[in-house]
Protein backbone atom coordinates (compact mmCIF):
# COMPACT_ATOMS: atom_id res chain seq x y z
CA UNK A 1 0.00 0.00 0.00
CA UNK A 2 2.87 2.37 0.81
CA UNK A 3 4.39 1.89 -2.64
CA UNK A 4 0.97 2.12 -4.30
CA UNK A 5 0.35 5.52 -2.70
CA UNK A 6 3.72 6.79 -3.92
CA UNK A 7 3.22 5.49 -7.47
CA UNK A 8 -0.29 6.94 -7.60
CA UNK A 9 0.79 10.40 -6.45
CA UNK A 10 3.77 10.41 -8.81
CA UNK A 11 1.46 9.53 -11.69
CA UNK A 12 -0.91 12.36 -10.75
CA UNK A 13 2.07 14.74 -10.52
CA UNK A 14 3.11 13.79 -14.05
CA UNK A 15 -0.39 14.62 -15.25
CA UNK A 16 -0.31 17.96 -13.39
CA UNK A 17 3.12 19.13 -14.38
CA UNK A 18 2.17 22.79 -14.01
CA UNK A 19 1.92 22.41 -10.22
CA UNK A 20 5.36 20.80 -10.02
CA UNK A 21 6.98 23.34 -12.32
CA UNK A 22 5.41 26.24 -10.42
CA UNK A 23 7.16 25.17 -7.22
CA UNK A 24 10.50 24.64 -8.98
CA UNK A 25 10.35 27.95 -10.85
CA UNK A 26 9.46 29.77 -7.65
CA UNK A 27 12.57 28.33 -6.00
CA UNK A 28 14.78 29.26 -8.97
CA UNK A 29 13.40 32.79 -9.24
CA UNK A 30 13.73 33.58 -5.52
CA UNK A 31 17.32 32.30 -5.31
CA UNK A 32 18.33 34.00 -8.56
CA UNK A 33 16.90 37.42 -7.70
CA UNK A 34 19.01 37.95 -4.60
CA UNK A 35 22.38 38.28 -6.42
CA UNK A 36 20.79 40.85 -8.72
CA UNK A 37 19.49 42.89 -5.80
CA UNK A 38 22.62 42.99 -3.59
CA UNK A 39 25.23 43.45 -6.32
CA UNK A 40 28.35 41.51 -7.32
CA UNK A 41 30.12 41.63 -3.93
CA UNK A 42 31.35 38.02 -3.68
CA UNK A 43 32.00 37.96 0.07
CA UNK A 44 28.47 39.14 0.78
CA UNK A 45 26.99 36.65 -1.67
CA UNK A 46 28.91 33.73 -0.14
CA UNK A 47 27.80 34.77 3.33
CA UNK A 48 24.12 35.02 2.50
CA UNK A 49 23.93 32.03 0.13
CA UNK A 50 23.06 29.25 2.66
CA UNK A 51 20.25 31.24 4.24
CA UNK A 52 18.81 32.36 0.91
CA UNK A 53 18.76 28.85 -0.55
CA UNK A 54 17.22 27.36 2.58
CA UNK A 55 14.54 30.02 2.94
CA UNK A 56 13.65 29.66 -0.74
CA UNK A 57 13.43 25.87 -0.37
CA UNK A 58 11.25 26.25 2.72
CA UNK A 59 8.86 28.65 0.98
CA UNK A 60 8.73 26.50 -2.16
CA UNK A 61 7.86 23.47 -0.05
CA UNK A 62 5.11 25.37 1.74
CA UNK A 63 3.71 26.50 -1.61
CA UNK A 64 2.73 22.92 -2.45
CA UNK A 65 1.56 21.71 0.98
CA UNK A 66 -2.07 22.57 0.31
CA UNK A 67 -2.22 20.04 -2.52
CA UNK A 68 -1.00 17.12 -0.42
CA UNK A 69 -4.47 16.02 0.70
CA UNK A 70 -6.87 18.52 -0.89
CA UNK A 71 -7.42 16.75 -4.22
CA UNK A 72 -8.07 13.41 -2.51
CA UNK A 73 -10.41 15.18 -0.10
CA UNK A 74 -12.43 16.77 -2.89
CA UNK A 75 -12.92 13.60 -4.97
CA UNK A 76 -13.66 11.32 -2.01
CA UNK A 77 -10.46 9.26 -2.25
CA UNK A 78 -9.37 10.30 1.22
CA UNK A 79 -12.56 8.95 2.79
CA UNK A 80 -11.95 5.61 1.08
CA UNK A 81 -8.43 5.58 2.50
CA UNK A 82 -9.86 6.13 5.98
CA UNK A 83 -12.14 3.12 5.47
CA UNK A 84 -9.23 1.00 4.28
CA UNK A 85 -7.94 -1.72 6.66
CA UNK A 86 -4.44 -0.39 6.07
CA UNK A 87 -2.81 1.85 8.67
CA UNK A 88 -3.67 5.49 8.01
CA UNK A 89 -0.24 6.51 9.32
CA UNK A 90 1.36 4.39 6.61
CA UNK A 91 -0.80 6.06 3.97
CA UNK A 92 0.20 9.50 5.28
CA UNK A 93 3.86 8.48 5.17
CA UNK A 94 3.38 7.48 1.55
CA UNK A 95 1.75 10.82 0.74
CA UNK A 96 4.57 12.73 2.44
CA UNK A 97 7.19 10.63 0.63
CA UNK A 98 5.55 11.31 -2.72
CA UNK A 99 5.39 15.02 -1.88
CA UNK A 100 9.14 14.99 -1.17
CA UNK A 101 9.92 13.14 -4.40
CA UNK A 102 7.89 15.65 -6.41
CA UNK A 103 8.88 18.82 -4.56
CA UNK A 104 11.98 18.22 -2.48
CA UNK A 105 14.13 16.20 -4.87
CA UNK A 106 14.01 18.82 -7.69
CA UNK A 107 15.04 21.49 -5.17
CA UNK A 108 17.96 19.37 -3.99
CA UNK A 109 19.11 18.81 -7.57
CA UNK A 110 18.85 22.49 -8.48
CA UNK A 111 20.51 23.86 -5.34
CA UNK A 112 24.16 23.20 -6.39
CA UNK A 113 23.55 24.84 -9.77
CA UNK A 114 21.99 27.90 -8.16
CA UNK A 115 24.74 27.99 -5.53
CA UNK A 116 27.27 28.75 -8.26
CA UNK A 117 25.66 32.18 -8.60
CA UNK A 118 26.87 32.92 -5.07
CA UNK A 119 30.44 31.77 -5.78
CA UNK A 120 30.19 28.91 -3.28
CA UNK A 121 33.20 26.56 -3.31
CA UNK A 122 32.74 22.96 -4.36
CA UNK A 123 32.84 21.50 -0.85
CA UNK A 124 30.26 24.01 0.37
CA UNK A 125 27.97 23.01 -2.50
CA UNK A 126 28.27 19.37 -1.44
CA UNK A 127 27.43 20.24 2.16
CA UNK A 128 24.47 22.33 0.99
CA UNK A 129 23.19 19.42 -1.10
CA UNK A 130 23.63 16.96 1.78
CA UNK A 131 21.82 19.29 4.20
CA UNK A 132 18.92 19.75 1.80
CA UNK A 133 18.79 16.00 1.15
CA UNK A 134 18.33 15.40 4.87
CA UNK A 135 16.21 18.46 5.60
CA UNK A 136 13.64 18.57 2.81
CA UNK A 137 11.98 15.27 3.88
CA UNK A 138 11.51 16.85 7.31
CA UNK A 139 9.74 19.77 5.66
CA UNK A 140 7.36 17.39 3.88
CA UNK A 141 6.66 15.32 7.00
CA UNK A 142 6.01 18.32 9.24
CA UNK A 143 4.04 19.97 6.45
CA UNK A 144 1.77 16.92 6.30
CA UNK A 145 0.61 17.70 9.84
CA UNK A 146 -0.27 21.27 8.93
CA UNK A 147 -1.98 20.22 5.70
CA UNK A 148 -4.07 17.66 7.59
CA UNK A 149 -5.07 20.11 10.33
CA UNK A 150 -6.26 22.74 7.83
CA UNK A 151 -7.93 20.35 5.40
CA UNK A 152 -11.19 21.77 4.10
CA UNK A 153 -10.84 25.08 5.94
CA UNK A 154 -11.27 28.40 4.19
CA UNK A 155 -7.92 30.19 4.01
CA UNK A 156 -6.11 26.97 4.82
CA UNK A 157 -2.97 28.06 2.99
CA UNK A 158 -2.37 30.91 5.42
CA UNK A 159 -3.10 28.69 8.41
CA UNK A 160 -0.64 26.06 7.18
CA UNK A 161 2.07 28.70 7.06
CA UNK A 162 1.36 29.82 10.61
CA UNK A 163 1.35 26.24 11.90
CA UNK A 164 4.46 24.83 10.25
CA UNK A 165 6.80 27.82 10.09
CA UNK A 166 7.79 27.66 13.79
CA UNK A 167 8.51 23.93 13.39
CA UNK A 168 10.64 24.56 10.31
CA UNK A 169 12.97 26.99 12.08
CA UNK A 170 15.34 24.39 13.67
CA UNK A 171 15.85 22.66 10.30
CA UNK A 172 16.49 26.03 8.66
CA UNK A 173 19.03 27.04 11.31
CA UNK A 174 21.06 23.84 11.25
CA UNK A 175 20.79 23.43 7.48
CA UNK A 176 22.20 26.87 6.78
CA UNK A 177 24.61 26.53 9.71
CA UNK A 178 26.21 23.42 8.21
CA UNK A 179 27.23 25.33 5.09
CA UNK A 180 28.39 28.35 7.07
CA UNK A 181 30.50 26.12 9.34
CA UNK A 182 32.11 24.48 6.32
CA UNK A 183 33.00 27.81 4.76
CA UNK A 184 34.45 28.99 8.10
CA UNK A 185 36.71 25.94 8.33
CA UNK A 186 34.77 24.44 11.25
CA UNK A 187 33.28 20.99 11.68
CA UNK A 188 29.81 20.68 10.19
CA UNK A 189 29.06 17.05 11.06
CA UNK A 190 27.08 18.02 14.16
CA UNK A 191 24.69 20.14 12.09
CA UNK A 192 24.01 17.29 9.66
CA UNK A 193 23.62 14.85 12.56
CA UNK A 194 20.99 17.06 14.16
CA UNK A 195 19.08 17.34 10.87
CA UNK A 196 19.26 13.55 10.60
CA UNK A 197 17.85 13.30 14.13
CA UNK A 198 15.01 15.64 13.15
CA UNK A 199 14.34 13.36 10.16
CA UNK A 200 14.14 10.25 12.34
CA UNK A 201 11.87 11.88 14.91
CA UNK A 202 9.56 13.39 12.30
CA UNK A 203 9.49 10.10 10.37
CA UNK A 204 8.20 8.33 13.49
CA UNK A 205 5.78 10.89 14.93
CA UNK A 206 4.63 13.06 11.99
CA UNK A 207 2.62 10.34 10.14
CA UNK A 208 0.82 9.43 13.35
CA UNK A 209 0.04 13.09 14.15
CA UNK A 210 -1.10 13.79 10.58
CA UNK A 211 -3.30 10.68 10.57
CA UNK A 212 -4.98 11.83 13.80
CA UNK A 213 -5.50 15.29 12.31
CA UNK A 214 -7.07 13.80 9.18
CA UNK A 215 -9.58 11.85 11.25
CA UNK A 216 -10.54 15.03 13.10
CA UNK A 217 -10.79 17.06 9.89
CA UNK A 218 -13.09 14.53 8.23
CA UNK A 219 -15.45 14.13 11.17
PDB file of C-alpha atoms in Angstrom, residues 34-158:
ATOM      1  CA  UNK A  34      19.012  37.947  -4.597  1.00  0.00           C
ATOM      2  CA  UNK A  35      22.384  38.276  -6.422  1.00  0.00           C
ATOM      3  CA  UNK A  36      20.794  40.846  -8.724  1.00  0.00           C
ATOM      4  CA  UNK A  37      19.493  42.892  -5.798  1.00  0.00           C
ATOM      5  CA  UNK A  38      22.622  42.986  -3.585  1.00  0.00           C
ATOM      6  CA  UNK A  39      25.226  43.451  -6.316  1.00  0.00           C
ATOM      7  CA  UNK A  40      28.350  41.507  -7.324  1.00  0.00           C
ATOM      8  CA  UNK A  41      30.116  41.632  -3.931  1.00  0.00           C
ATOM      9  CA  UNK A  42      31.346  38.019  -3.682  1.00  0.00           C
ATOM     10  CA  UNK A  43      32.000  37.958   0.066  1.00  0.00           C
ATOM     11  CA  UNK A  44      28.472  39.139   0.784  1.00  0.00           C
ATOM     12  CA  UNK A  45      26.992  36.648  -1.665  1.00  0.00           C
ATOM     13  CA  UNK A  46      28.911  33.733  -0.144  1.00  0.00           C
ATOM     14  CA  UNK A  47      27.797  34.769   3.333  1.00  0.00           C
ATOM     15  CA  UNK A  48      24.119  35.016   2.498  1.00  0.00           C
ATOM     16  CA  UNK A  49      23.928  32.026   0.127  1.00  0.00           C
ATOM     17  CA  UNK A  50      23.061  29.249   2.660  1.00  0.00           C
ATOM     18  CA  UNK A  51      20.248  31.243   4.238  1.00  0.00           C
ATOM     19  CA  UNK A  52      18.810  32.363   0.910  1.00  0.00           C
ATOM     20  CA  UNK A  53      18.755  28.846  -0.555  1.00  0.00           C
ATOM     21  CA  UNK A  54      17.223  27.356   2.578  1.00  0.00           C
ATOM     22  CA  UNK A  55      14.545  30.022   2.938  1.00  0.00           C
ATOM     23  CA  UNK A  56      13.652  29.662  -0.744  1.00  0.00           C
ATOM     24  CA  UNK A  57      13.426  25.866  -0.372  1.00  0.00           C
ATOM     25  CA  UNK A  58      11.251  26.247   2.718  1.00  0.00           C
ATOM     26  CA  UNK A  59       8.858  28.651   0.984  1.00  0.00           C
ATOM     27  CA  UNK A  60       8.728  26.504  -2.160  1.00  0.00           C
ATOM     28  CA  UNK A  61       7.859  23.465  -0.055  1.00  0.00           C
ATOM     29  CA  UNK A  62       5.112  25.373   1.738  1.00  0.00           C
ATOM     30  CA  UNK A  63       3.708  26.495  -1.605  1.00  0.00           C
ATOM     31  CA  UNK A  64       2.729  22.915  -2.445  1.00  0.00           C
ATOM     32  CA  UNK A  65       1.560  21.707   0.982  1.00  0.00           C
ATOM     33  CA  UNK A  66      -2.071  22.571   0.314  1.00  0.00           C
ATOM     34  CA  UNK A  67      -2.217  20.042  -2.524  1.00  0.00           C
ATOM     35  CA  UNK A  68      -0.998  17.120  -0.415  1.00  0.00           C
ATOM     36  CA  UNK A  69      -4.474  16.018   0.696  1.00  0.00           C
ATOM     37  CA  UNK A  70      -6.871  18.523  -0.886  1.00  0.00           C
ATOM     38  CA  UNK A  71      -7.421  16.745  -4.223  1.00  0.00           C
ATOM     39  CA  UNK A  72      -8.074  13.409  -2.514  1.00  0.00           C
ATOM     40  CA  UNK A  73     -10.412  15.181  -0.101  1.00  0.00           C
ATOM     41  CA  UNK A  74     -12.434  16.774  -2.894  1.00  0.00           C
ATOM     42  CA  UNK A  75     -12.919  13.603  -4.972  1.00  0.00           C
ATOM     43  CA  UNK A  76     -13.658  11.319  -2.013  1.00  0.00           C
ATOM     44  CA  UNK A  77     -10.462   9.261  -2.246  1.00  0.00           C
ATOM     45  CA  UNK A  78      -9.375  10.300   1.223  1.00  0.00           C
ATOM     46  CA  UNK A  79     -12.564   8.948   2.786  1.00  0.00           C
ATOM     47  CA  UNK A  80     -11.948   5.608   1.081  1.00  0.00           C
ATOM     48  CA  UNK A  81      -8.429   5.578   2.501  1.00  0.00           C
ATOM     49  CA  UNK A  82      -9.859   6.129   5.975  1.00  0.00           C
ATOM     50  CA  UNK A  83     -12.136   3.119   5.469  1.00  0.00           C
ATOM     51  CA  UNK A  84      -9.234   0.997   4.282  1.00  0.00           C
ATOM     52  CA  UNK A  85      -7.944  -1.716   6.664  1.00  0.00           C
ATOM     53  CA  UNK A  86      -4.437  -0.386   6.075  1.00  0.00           C
ATOM     54  CA  UNK A  87      -2.813   1.848   8.668  1.00  0.00           C
ATOM     55  CA  UNK A  88      -3.668   5.494   8.008  1.00  0.00           C
ATOM     56  CA  UNK A  89      -0.236   6.509   9.324  1.00  0.00           C
ATOM     57  CA  UNK A  90       1.358   4.394   6.608  1.00  0.00           C
ATOM     58  CA  UNK A  91      -0.801   6.058   3.975  1.00  0.00           C
ATOM     59  CA  UNK A  92       0.196   9.498   5.276  1.00  0.00           C
ATOM     60  CA  UNK A  93       3.856   8.484   5.174  1.00  0.00           C
ATOM     61  CA  UNK A  94       3.383   7.482   1.546  1.00  0.00           C
ATOM     62  CA  UNK A  95       1.748  10.824   0.741  1.00  0.00           C
ATOM     63  CA  UNK A  96       4.570  12.726   2.441  1.00  0.00           C
ATOM     64  CA  UNK A  97       7.188  10.629   0.629  1.00  0.00           C
ATOM     65  CA  UNK A  98       5.551  11.312  -2.721  1.00  0.00           C
ATOM     66  CA  UNK A  99       5.389  15.021  -1.880  1.00  0.00           C
ATOM     67  CA  UNK A 100       9.136  14.993  -1.172  1.00  0.00           C
ATOM     68  CA  UNK A 101       9.917  13.141  -4.402  1.00  0.00           C
ATOM     69  CA  UNK A 102       7.886  15.647  -6.410  1.00  0.00           C
ATOM     70  CA  UNK A 103       8.876  18.824  -4.561  1.00  0.00           C
ATOM     71  CA  UNK A 104      11.981  18.216  -2.475  1.00  0.00           C
ATOM     72  CA  UNK A 105      14.130  16.204  -4.873  1.00  0.00           C
ATOM     73  CA  UNK A 106      14.010  18.820  -7.692  1.00  0.00           C
ATOM     74  CA  UNK A 107      15.037  21.489  -5.169  1.00  0.00           C
ATOM     75  CA  UNK A 108      17.963  19.369  -3.989  1.00  0.00           C
ATOM     76  CA  UNK A 109      19.113  18.813  -7.567  1.00  0.00           C
ATOM     77  CA  UNK A 110      18.846  22.490  -8.480  1.00  0.00           C
ATOM     78  CA  UNK A 111      20.512  23.861  -5.341  1.00  0.00           C
ATOM     79  CA  UNK A 112      24.162  23.202  -6.395  1.00  0.00           C
ATOM     80  CA  UNK A 113      23.548  24.841  -9.769  1.00  0.00           C
ATOM     81  CA  UNK A 114      21.994  27.897  -8.158  1.00  0.00           C
ATOM     82  CA  UNK A 115      24.738  27.988  -5.533  1.00  0.00           C
ATOM     83  CA  UNK A 116      27.273  28.746  -8.261  1.00  0.00           C
ATOM     84  CA  UNK A 117      25.656  32.182  -8.602  1.00  0.00           C
ATOM     85  CA  UNK A 118      26.866  32.916  -5.073  1.00  0.00           C
ATOM     86  CA  UNK A 119      30.438  31.766  -5.779  1.00  0.00           C
ATOM     87  CA  UNK A 120      30.187  28.908  -3.280  1.00  0.00           C
ATOM     88  CA  UNK A 121      33.199  26.558  -3.306  1.00  0.00           C
ATOM     89  CA  UNK A 122      32.737  22.956  -4.358  1.00  0.00           C
ATOM     90  CA  UNK A 123      32.835  21.502  -0.851  1.00  0.00           C
ATOM     91  CA  UNK A 124      30.260  24.014   0.373  1.00  0.00           C
ATOM     92  CA  UNK A 125      27.969  23.007  -2.497  1.00  0.00           C
ATOM     93  CA  UNK A 126      28.270  19.368  -1.444  1.00  0.00           C
ATOM     94  CA  UNK A 127      27.433  20.235   2.161  1.00  0.00           C
ATOM     95  CA  UNK A 128      24.467  22.331   0.985  1.00  0.00           C
ATOM     96  CA  UNK A 129      23.192  19.421  -1.097  1.00  0.00           C
ATOM     97  CA  UNK A 130      23.627  16.958   1.778  1.00  0.00           C
ATOM     98  CA  UNK A 131      21.820  19.291   4.203  1.00  0.00           C
ATOM     99  CA  UNK A 132      18.916  19.745   1.799  1.00  0.00           C
ATOM    100  CA  UNK A 133      18.791  16.002   1.147  1.00  0.00           C
ATOM    101  CA  UNK A 134      18.330  15.404   4.870  1.00  0.00           C
ATOM    102  CA  UNK A 135      16.213  18.464   5.600  1.00  0.00           C
ATOM    103  CA  UNK A 136      13.640  18.571   2.808  1.00  0.00           C
ATOM    104  CA  UNK A 137      11.980  15.271   3.878  1.00  0.00           C
ATOM    105  CA  UNK A 138      11.509  16.846   7.314  1.00  0.00           C
ATOM    106  CA  UNK A 139       9.737  19.774   5.657  1.00  0.00           C
ATOM    107  CA  UNK A 140       7.359  17.392   3.877  1.00  0.00           C
ATOM    108  CA  UNK A 141       6.659  15.322   6.999  1.00  0.00           C
ATOM    109  CA  UNK A 142       6.005  18.318   9.239  1.00  0.00           C
ATOM    110  CA  UNK A 143       4.040  19.974   6.452  1.00  0.00           C
ATOM    111  CA  UNK A 144       1.768  16.916   6.297  1.00  0.00           C
ATOM    112  CA  UNK A 145       0.610  17.697   9.837  1.00  0.00           C
ATOM    113  CA  UNK A 146      -0.269  21.274   8.935  1.00  0.00           C
ATOM    114  CA  UNK A 147      -1.975  20.218   5.705  1.00  0.00           C
ATOM    115  CA  UNK A 148      -4.074  17.658   7.595  1.00  0.00           C
ATOM    116  CA  UNK A 149      -5.072  20.114  10.332  1.00  0.00           C
ATOM    117  CA  UNK A 150      -6.256  22.745   7.835  1.00  0.00           C
ATOM    118  CA  UNK A 151      -7.928  20.346   5.399  1.00  0.00           C
ATOM    119  CA  UNK A 152     -11.188  21.770   4.102  1.00  0.00           C
ATOM    120  CA  UNK A 153     -10.839  25.076   5.936  1.00  0.00           C
ATOM    121  CA  UNK A 154     -11.266  28.405   4.185  1.00  0.00           C
ATOM    122  CA  UNK A 155      -7.916  30.193   4.011  1.00  0.00           C
ATOM    123  CA  UNK A 156      -6.114  26.971   4.817  1.00  0.00           C
ATOM    124  CA  UNK A 157      -2.969  28.060   2.987  1.00  0.00           C
ATOM    125  CA  UNK A 158      -2.368  30.909   5.420  1.00  0.00           C
TER     126      UNK A 158
END
